[in-house]
Coordinates of C-alpha atoms in Angstrom, one line a residue:
X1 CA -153.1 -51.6 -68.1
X2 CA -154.0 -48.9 -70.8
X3 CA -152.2 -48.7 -73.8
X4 CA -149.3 -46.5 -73.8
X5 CA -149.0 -43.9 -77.4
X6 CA -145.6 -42.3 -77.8
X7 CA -146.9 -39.3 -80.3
X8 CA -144.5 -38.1 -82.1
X9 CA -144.9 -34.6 -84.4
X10 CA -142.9 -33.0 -86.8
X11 CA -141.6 -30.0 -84.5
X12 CA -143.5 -27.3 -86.4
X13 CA -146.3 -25.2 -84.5
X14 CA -148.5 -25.9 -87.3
X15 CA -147.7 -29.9 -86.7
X16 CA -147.3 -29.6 -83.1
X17 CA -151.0 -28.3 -82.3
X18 CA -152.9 -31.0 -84.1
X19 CA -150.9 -33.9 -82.4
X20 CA -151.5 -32.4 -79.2
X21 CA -155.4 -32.0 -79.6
X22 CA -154.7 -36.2 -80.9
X23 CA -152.8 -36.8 -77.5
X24 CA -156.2 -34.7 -75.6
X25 CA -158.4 -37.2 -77.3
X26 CA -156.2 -40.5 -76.4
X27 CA -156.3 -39.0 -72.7
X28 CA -159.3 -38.6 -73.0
X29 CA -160.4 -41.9 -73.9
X30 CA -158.2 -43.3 -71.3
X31 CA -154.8 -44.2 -73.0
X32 CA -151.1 -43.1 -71.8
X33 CA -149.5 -40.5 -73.6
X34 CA -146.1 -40.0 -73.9
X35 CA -145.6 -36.4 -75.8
X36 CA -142.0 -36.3 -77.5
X37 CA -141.1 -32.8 -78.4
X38 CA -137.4 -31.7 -79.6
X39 CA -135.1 -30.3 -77.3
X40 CA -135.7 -26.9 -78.6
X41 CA -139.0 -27.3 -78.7
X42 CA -139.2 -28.5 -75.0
X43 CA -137.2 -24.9 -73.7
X44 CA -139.4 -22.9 -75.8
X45 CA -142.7 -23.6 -74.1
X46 CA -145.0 -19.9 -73.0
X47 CA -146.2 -22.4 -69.6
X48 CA -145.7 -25.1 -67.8
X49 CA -148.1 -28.2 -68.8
X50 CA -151.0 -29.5 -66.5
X51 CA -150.3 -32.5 -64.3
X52 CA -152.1 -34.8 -65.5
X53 CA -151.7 -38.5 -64.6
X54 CA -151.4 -40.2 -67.9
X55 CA -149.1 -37.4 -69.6
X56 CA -145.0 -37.6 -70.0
X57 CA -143.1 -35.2 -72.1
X58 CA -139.9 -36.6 -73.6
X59 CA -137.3 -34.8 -75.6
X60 CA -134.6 -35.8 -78.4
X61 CA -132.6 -33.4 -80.1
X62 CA -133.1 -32.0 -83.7
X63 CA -129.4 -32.1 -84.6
X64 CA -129.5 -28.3 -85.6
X65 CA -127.5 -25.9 -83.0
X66 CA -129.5 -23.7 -81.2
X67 CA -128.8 -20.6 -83.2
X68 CA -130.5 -22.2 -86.2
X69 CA -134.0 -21.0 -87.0
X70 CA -135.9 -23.7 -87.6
X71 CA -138.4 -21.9 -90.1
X72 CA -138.8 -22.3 -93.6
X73 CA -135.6 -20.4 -94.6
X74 CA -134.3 -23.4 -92.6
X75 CA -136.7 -26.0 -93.5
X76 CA -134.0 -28.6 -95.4
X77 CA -131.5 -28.6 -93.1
X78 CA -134.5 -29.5 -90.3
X79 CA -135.5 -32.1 -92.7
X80 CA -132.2 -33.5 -93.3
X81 CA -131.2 -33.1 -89.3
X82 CA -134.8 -35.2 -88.0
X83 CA -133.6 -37.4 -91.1
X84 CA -130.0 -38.4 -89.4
X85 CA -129.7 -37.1 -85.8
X86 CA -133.4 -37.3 -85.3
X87 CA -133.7 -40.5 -86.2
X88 CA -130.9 -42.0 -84.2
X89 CA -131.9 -40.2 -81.2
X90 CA -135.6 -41.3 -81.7
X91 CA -134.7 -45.1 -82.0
X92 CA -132.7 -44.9 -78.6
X93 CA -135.9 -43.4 -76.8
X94 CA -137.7 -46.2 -78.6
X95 CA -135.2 -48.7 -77.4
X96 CA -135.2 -48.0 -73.5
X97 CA -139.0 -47.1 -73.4
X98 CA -139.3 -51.1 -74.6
X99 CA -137.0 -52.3 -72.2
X100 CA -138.5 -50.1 -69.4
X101 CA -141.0 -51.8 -67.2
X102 CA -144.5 -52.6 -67.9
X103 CA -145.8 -49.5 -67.0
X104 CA -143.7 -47.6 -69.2
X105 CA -143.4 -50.0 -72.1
X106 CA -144.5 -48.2 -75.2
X107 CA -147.6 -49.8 -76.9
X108 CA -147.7 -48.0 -80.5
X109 CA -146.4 -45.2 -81.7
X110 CA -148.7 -42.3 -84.1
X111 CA -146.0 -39.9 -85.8
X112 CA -146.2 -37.4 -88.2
X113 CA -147.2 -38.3 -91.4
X114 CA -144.2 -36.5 -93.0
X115 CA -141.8 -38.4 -91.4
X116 CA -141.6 -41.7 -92.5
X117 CA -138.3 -42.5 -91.0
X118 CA -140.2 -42.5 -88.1
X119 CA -142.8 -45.1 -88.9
X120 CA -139.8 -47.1 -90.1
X121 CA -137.8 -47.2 -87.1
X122 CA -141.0 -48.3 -84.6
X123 CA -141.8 -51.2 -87.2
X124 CA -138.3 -52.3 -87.3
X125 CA -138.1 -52.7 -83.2
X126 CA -141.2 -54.8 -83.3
X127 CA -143.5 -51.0 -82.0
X128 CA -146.6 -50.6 -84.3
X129 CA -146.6 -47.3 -86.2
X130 CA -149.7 -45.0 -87.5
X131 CA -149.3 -41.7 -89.4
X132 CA -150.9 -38.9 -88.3
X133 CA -151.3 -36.2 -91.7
X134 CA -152.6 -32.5 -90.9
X135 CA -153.9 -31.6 -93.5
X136 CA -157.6 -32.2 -95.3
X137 CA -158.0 -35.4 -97.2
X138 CA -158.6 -33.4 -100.3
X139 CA -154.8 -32.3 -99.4
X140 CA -153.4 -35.5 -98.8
X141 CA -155.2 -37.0 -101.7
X142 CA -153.7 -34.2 -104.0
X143 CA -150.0 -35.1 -102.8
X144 CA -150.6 -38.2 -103.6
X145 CA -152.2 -37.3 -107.2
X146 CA -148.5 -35.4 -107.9
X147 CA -147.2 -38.0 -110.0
X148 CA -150.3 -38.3 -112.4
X149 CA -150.4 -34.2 -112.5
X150 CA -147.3 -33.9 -113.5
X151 CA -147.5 -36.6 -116.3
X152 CA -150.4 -34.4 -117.7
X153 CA -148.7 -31.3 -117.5
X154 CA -150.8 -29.7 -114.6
X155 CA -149.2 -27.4 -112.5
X156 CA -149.7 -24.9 -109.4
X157 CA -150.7 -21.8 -111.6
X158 CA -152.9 -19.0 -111.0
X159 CA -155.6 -20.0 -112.9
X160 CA -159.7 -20.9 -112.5
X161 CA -159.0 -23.9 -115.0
X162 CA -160.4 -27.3 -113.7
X163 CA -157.1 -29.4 -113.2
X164 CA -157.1 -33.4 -114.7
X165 CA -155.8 -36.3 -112.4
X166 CA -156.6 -36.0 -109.3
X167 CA -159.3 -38.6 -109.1
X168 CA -162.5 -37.2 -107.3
X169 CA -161.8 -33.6 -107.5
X170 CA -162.0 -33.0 -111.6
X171 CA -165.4 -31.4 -110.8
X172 CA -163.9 -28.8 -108.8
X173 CA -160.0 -28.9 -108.0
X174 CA -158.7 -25.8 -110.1
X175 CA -154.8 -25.1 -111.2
X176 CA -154.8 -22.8 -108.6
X177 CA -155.3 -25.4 -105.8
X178 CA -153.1 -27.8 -106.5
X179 CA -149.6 -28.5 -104.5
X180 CA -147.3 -25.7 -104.9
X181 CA -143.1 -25.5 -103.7
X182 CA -142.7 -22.9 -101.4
X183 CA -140.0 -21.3 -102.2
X184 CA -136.5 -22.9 -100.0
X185 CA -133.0 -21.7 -100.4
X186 CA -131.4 -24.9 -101.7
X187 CA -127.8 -25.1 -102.4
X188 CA -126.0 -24.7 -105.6
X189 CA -126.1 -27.8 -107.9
X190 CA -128.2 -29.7 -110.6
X191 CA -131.9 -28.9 -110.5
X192 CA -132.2 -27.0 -107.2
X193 CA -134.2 -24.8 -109.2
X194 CA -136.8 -27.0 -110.8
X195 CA -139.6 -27.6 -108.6
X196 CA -140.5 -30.6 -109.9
X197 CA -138.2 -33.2 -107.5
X198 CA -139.3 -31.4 -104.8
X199 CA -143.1 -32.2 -106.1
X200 CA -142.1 -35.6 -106.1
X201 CA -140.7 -36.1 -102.8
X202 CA -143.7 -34.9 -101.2
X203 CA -145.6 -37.0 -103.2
X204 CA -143.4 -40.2 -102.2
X205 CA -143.4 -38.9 -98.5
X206 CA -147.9 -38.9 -98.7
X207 CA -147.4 -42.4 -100.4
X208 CA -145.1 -43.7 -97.7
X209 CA -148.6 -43.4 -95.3
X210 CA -149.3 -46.2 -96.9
X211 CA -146.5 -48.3 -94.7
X212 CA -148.1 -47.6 -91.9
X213 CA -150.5 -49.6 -89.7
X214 CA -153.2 -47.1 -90.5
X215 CA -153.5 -43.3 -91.8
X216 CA -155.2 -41.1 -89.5
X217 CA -156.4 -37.5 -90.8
X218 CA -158.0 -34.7 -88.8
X219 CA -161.3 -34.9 -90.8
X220 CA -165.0 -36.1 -90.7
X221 CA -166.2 -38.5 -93.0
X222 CA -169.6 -36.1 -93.4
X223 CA -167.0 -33.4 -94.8
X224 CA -164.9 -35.6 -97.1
X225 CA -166.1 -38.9 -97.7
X226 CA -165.6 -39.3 -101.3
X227 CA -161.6 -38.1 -100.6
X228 CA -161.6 -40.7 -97.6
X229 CA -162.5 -43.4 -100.1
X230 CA -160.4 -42.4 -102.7
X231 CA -157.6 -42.6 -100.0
X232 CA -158.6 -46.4 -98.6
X233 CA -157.1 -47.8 -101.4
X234 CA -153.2 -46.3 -100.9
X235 CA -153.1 -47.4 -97.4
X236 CA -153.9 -50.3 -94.9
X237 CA -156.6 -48.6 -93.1
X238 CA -157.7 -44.9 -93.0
X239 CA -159.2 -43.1 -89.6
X240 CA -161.1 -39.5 -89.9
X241 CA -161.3 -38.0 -86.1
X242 CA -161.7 -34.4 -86.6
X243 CA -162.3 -31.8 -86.5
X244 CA -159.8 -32.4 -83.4
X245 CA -159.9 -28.7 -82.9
X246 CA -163.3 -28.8 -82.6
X247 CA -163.3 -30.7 -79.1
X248 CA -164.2 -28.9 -75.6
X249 CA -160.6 -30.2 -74.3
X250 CA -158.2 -29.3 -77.3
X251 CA -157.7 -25.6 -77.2
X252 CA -156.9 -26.0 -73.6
X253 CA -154.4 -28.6 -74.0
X254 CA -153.2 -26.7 -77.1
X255 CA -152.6 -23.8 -74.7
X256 CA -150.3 -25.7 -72.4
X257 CA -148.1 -27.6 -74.7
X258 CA -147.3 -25.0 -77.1
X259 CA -144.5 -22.8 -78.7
X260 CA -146.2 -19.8 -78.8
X261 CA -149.7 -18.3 -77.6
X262 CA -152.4 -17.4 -79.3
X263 CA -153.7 -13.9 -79.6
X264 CA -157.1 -13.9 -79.1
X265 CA -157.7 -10.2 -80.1
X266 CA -157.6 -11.7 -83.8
X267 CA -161.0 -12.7 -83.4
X268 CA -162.5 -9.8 -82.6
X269 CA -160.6 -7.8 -84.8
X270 CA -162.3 -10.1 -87.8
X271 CA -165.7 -9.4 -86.4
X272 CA -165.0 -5.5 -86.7
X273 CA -164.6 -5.7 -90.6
X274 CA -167.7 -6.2 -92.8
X275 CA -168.1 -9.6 -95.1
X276 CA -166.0 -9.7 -98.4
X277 CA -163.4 -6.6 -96.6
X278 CA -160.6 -9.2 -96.1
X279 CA -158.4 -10.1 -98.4
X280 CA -156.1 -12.5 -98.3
X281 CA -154.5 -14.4 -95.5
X282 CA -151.0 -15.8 -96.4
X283 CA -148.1 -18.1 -94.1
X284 CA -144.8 -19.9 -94.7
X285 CA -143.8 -17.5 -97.4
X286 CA -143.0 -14.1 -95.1
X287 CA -144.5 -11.1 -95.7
X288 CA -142.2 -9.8 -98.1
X289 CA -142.4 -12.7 -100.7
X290 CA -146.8 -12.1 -100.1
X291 CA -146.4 -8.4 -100.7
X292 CA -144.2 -8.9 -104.5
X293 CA -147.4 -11.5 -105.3
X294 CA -150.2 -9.0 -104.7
X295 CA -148.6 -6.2 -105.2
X296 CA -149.9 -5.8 -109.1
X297 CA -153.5 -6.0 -107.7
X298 CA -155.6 -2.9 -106.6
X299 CA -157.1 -3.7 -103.1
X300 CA -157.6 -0.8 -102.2
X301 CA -161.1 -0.8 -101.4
X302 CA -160.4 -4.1 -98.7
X303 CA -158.3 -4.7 -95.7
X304 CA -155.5 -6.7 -96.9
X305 CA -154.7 -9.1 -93.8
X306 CA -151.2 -10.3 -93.3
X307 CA -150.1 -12.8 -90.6
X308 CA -147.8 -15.5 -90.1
X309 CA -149.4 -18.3 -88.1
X310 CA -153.4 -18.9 -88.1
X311 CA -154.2 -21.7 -86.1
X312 CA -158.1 -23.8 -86.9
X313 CA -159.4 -22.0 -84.5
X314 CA -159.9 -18.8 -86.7
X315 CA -160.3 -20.1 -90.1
X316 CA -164.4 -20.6 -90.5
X317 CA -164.5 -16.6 -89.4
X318 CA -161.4 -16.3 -92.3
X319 CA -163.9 -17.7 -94.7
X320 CA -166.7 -15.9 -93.6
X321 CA -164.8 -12.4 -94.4
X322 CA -163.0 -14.0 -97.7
X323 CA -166.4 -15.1 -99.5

C-alpha cells in the first residue's frame, strides 16, 4: 500500500502554490495525498479539482469568521486563530484519519514550515512530521541568522553595506537584504512598535524546523549548496526538490487547486518593455505603503510595475527586465 501524506500549508496563496506543486510531485511518484485546505480556502476555489485517484481534499476551519480578511492587515489574528482553533481542529482530523482504516490511515504528515504547532501535534500522536519552508535557503538561512544580526547591530536598512553574521553570505548578503517586519497593525501595549520581537519570533519559528523529521526547501543543491550546508547542521536532515515550479505537472495542478487564477497576459506584457524599463515589483505591503517608499525617487524614465501577487512562474522574466 503506498504511503499516504497529509500536506498541510499555511492558507496563504503564496504558501498554498508550492505545497500543491509538493503534493504533484508525491502523486507523481506514487504516494496518497491528502490536501488539507481551510474551510475558507476550500469555498474559494476558481475550479473544481481533477479526479485523480490518489488525491482527497480535507478542510478544518481557521477560527476567523468569514468576514475577516485573511491578508496581511489580518495576518496576527490568522496566526493566533491556526495557533488555537487551527490546531485543535487539525489534531481531530489527525485523530480519525489514524483510526480510519488502512487505506486511509495517514503515513506522515509535511506542513508548513511556519507552523510549528503543526509538526508538534503529528509527533505527539505518534504521525511523523517534515517542514516544508517556501522560501530560498539563503532565506531560511537568514531567519535563522536573526539572533546573531541583531547582537551586531545589523538591521533591514536601505543600504549596499555588506551585513556580518550570517554565516556564508558575508561576501555578498547586503543591509538591504536582510529580514525586514512588514508592517502589521498590532494592538496597543508594550513594544508593539519595536520590530525587534517580531524579528525574533520568526527566527524561533525557522529554528523550530529543526524539530522536525527533516526540512525540506524548494531549491537545488546546484543553486545553493553552500546555504544547504550551512542549514544541515540546525536540523535532522535537509531535502532540496526544486525548483518545484519548474516541473511539466505543477502549473497544471497549481491551476486546479487554487484561490485565485493566474493572469497570463503578465507575461507578455513583460516581453513588450525593453531590459532595465521595469522598476520595481513590490507584495504584502499594498500599493499605498510601495508608493510613500519610492515616491522620493525620480523614475520617470522606467515603467514602475506594481502588483500584488507574482507567482515563480514570472520571476526569471522579472529579473531579466530589473537587471
Amino acid at each position: 500500500m503506498a504511503a499516504h501524506v497529509l500536506a498541510f500549508p499555511w492558507p496563504l496563496q503564496g504558501h498554498i502554490n508550492p505545497m500543491l506543486h509538493l503534493a504533484s510531485a508525491l502523486l507523481d511518484a506514487g504516494l496518497r495525498v491528502t490536501f488539507l485546505h481551510t474551510e475558507h480556502n476550500l469555498r474559494r476555489f476558481t475550479r473544481v479539482p481533477p479526479h485523480h485517484p490518489r488525491l482527497r481534499l480535507a478542510s478544518i476551519p481557521d477560527g476567523l469568521p468569514d468576514h475577516h480578511p485573511r491578508s496581511v492587515g489580518g495576518l496576527m489574528e490568522l496566526v493566533e486563530s491556526m495557533r488555537t482553533a487551527g490546531s485543535a481542529a487539525y489534531r481531530a482530523l489527525l485523530l480519525r484519519m489514524m483510526d480510519s482504516d488502512d487505506d486511509d490511515a495517514v503515513t506522515c504528515v509535511i506542513t508548513d514550515g511556519v507552523m510549528p504547532f503543526a509538526v508538534s501535534v503529528a509527533e505527539e500522536l505518534g504521525v511523523p512530521a517534515l517542514a516544508f519552508r517556501t522560501e530560498s535557503a539563503c532565506g531560511f538561512l537568514a531567519y535563522l541568522s536573526v539572533p546573531r544580526l541583531l547582537e551586531l547591530g545589523e538591521k533591514p536598512v536601505p543600504s549596499d553595506e555588506l551585513a556580518r553574521g550570517a554565516p556564508g553570505m558575508e561576501g555578498f548578503l547586503r543591509r538591504r537584504d536582510l529580514p525586514r517586519v512588514v508592517p502589521l497593525p498590532l494592538p496597543p501595549g508594550p513594544g508593539n512598535g519595536d520590530p525587534v520581537p517580531v524579528l525574533l519570533t520568526i527566527a524561533d519559528t525557522a529554528a523550530r524546523c529543526g524539530e522536525s523529521r527533516a526540512l525540506i526547501l524548494n531549491t537545488a543543491a546546484s543553486m545553493e549548496g553552500p546555504a544547504l550546508s550551512r542549514i544541515a547542521p540546525h536540523v535532522r536532515d535537509v531535502f532540496a526538490v526544486g525548483p518545484l515550479h519548474a516541473r511539466p505537472a505543477a502549473r497544471h495542478a497549481a491551476e486546479h487547486v487554487s484561490r485565485s487564477s493566474d493572469d497570463m497576459s503578465l507575461s507578455a506584457w513583460l516581453d513588450g518593455h525593453e531590459d532595465r524599463s521595469v522598476v520595481t515589483v513590490e507584495w504584502m505591503m499594498g500599493e499605498a505603503n510601495s508608493r510613500s517608499r519610492v515616491g522620493a525617487i525620480d523614475f520617470r524614465p522606467a515603467v514602475v510595475f506594481w502588483i500584488r501577487k507574482v507567482y515563480s512562474f514570472f520571476v526569471f522574466r522579472l529579473i531579466r527586465k530589473l537587471m
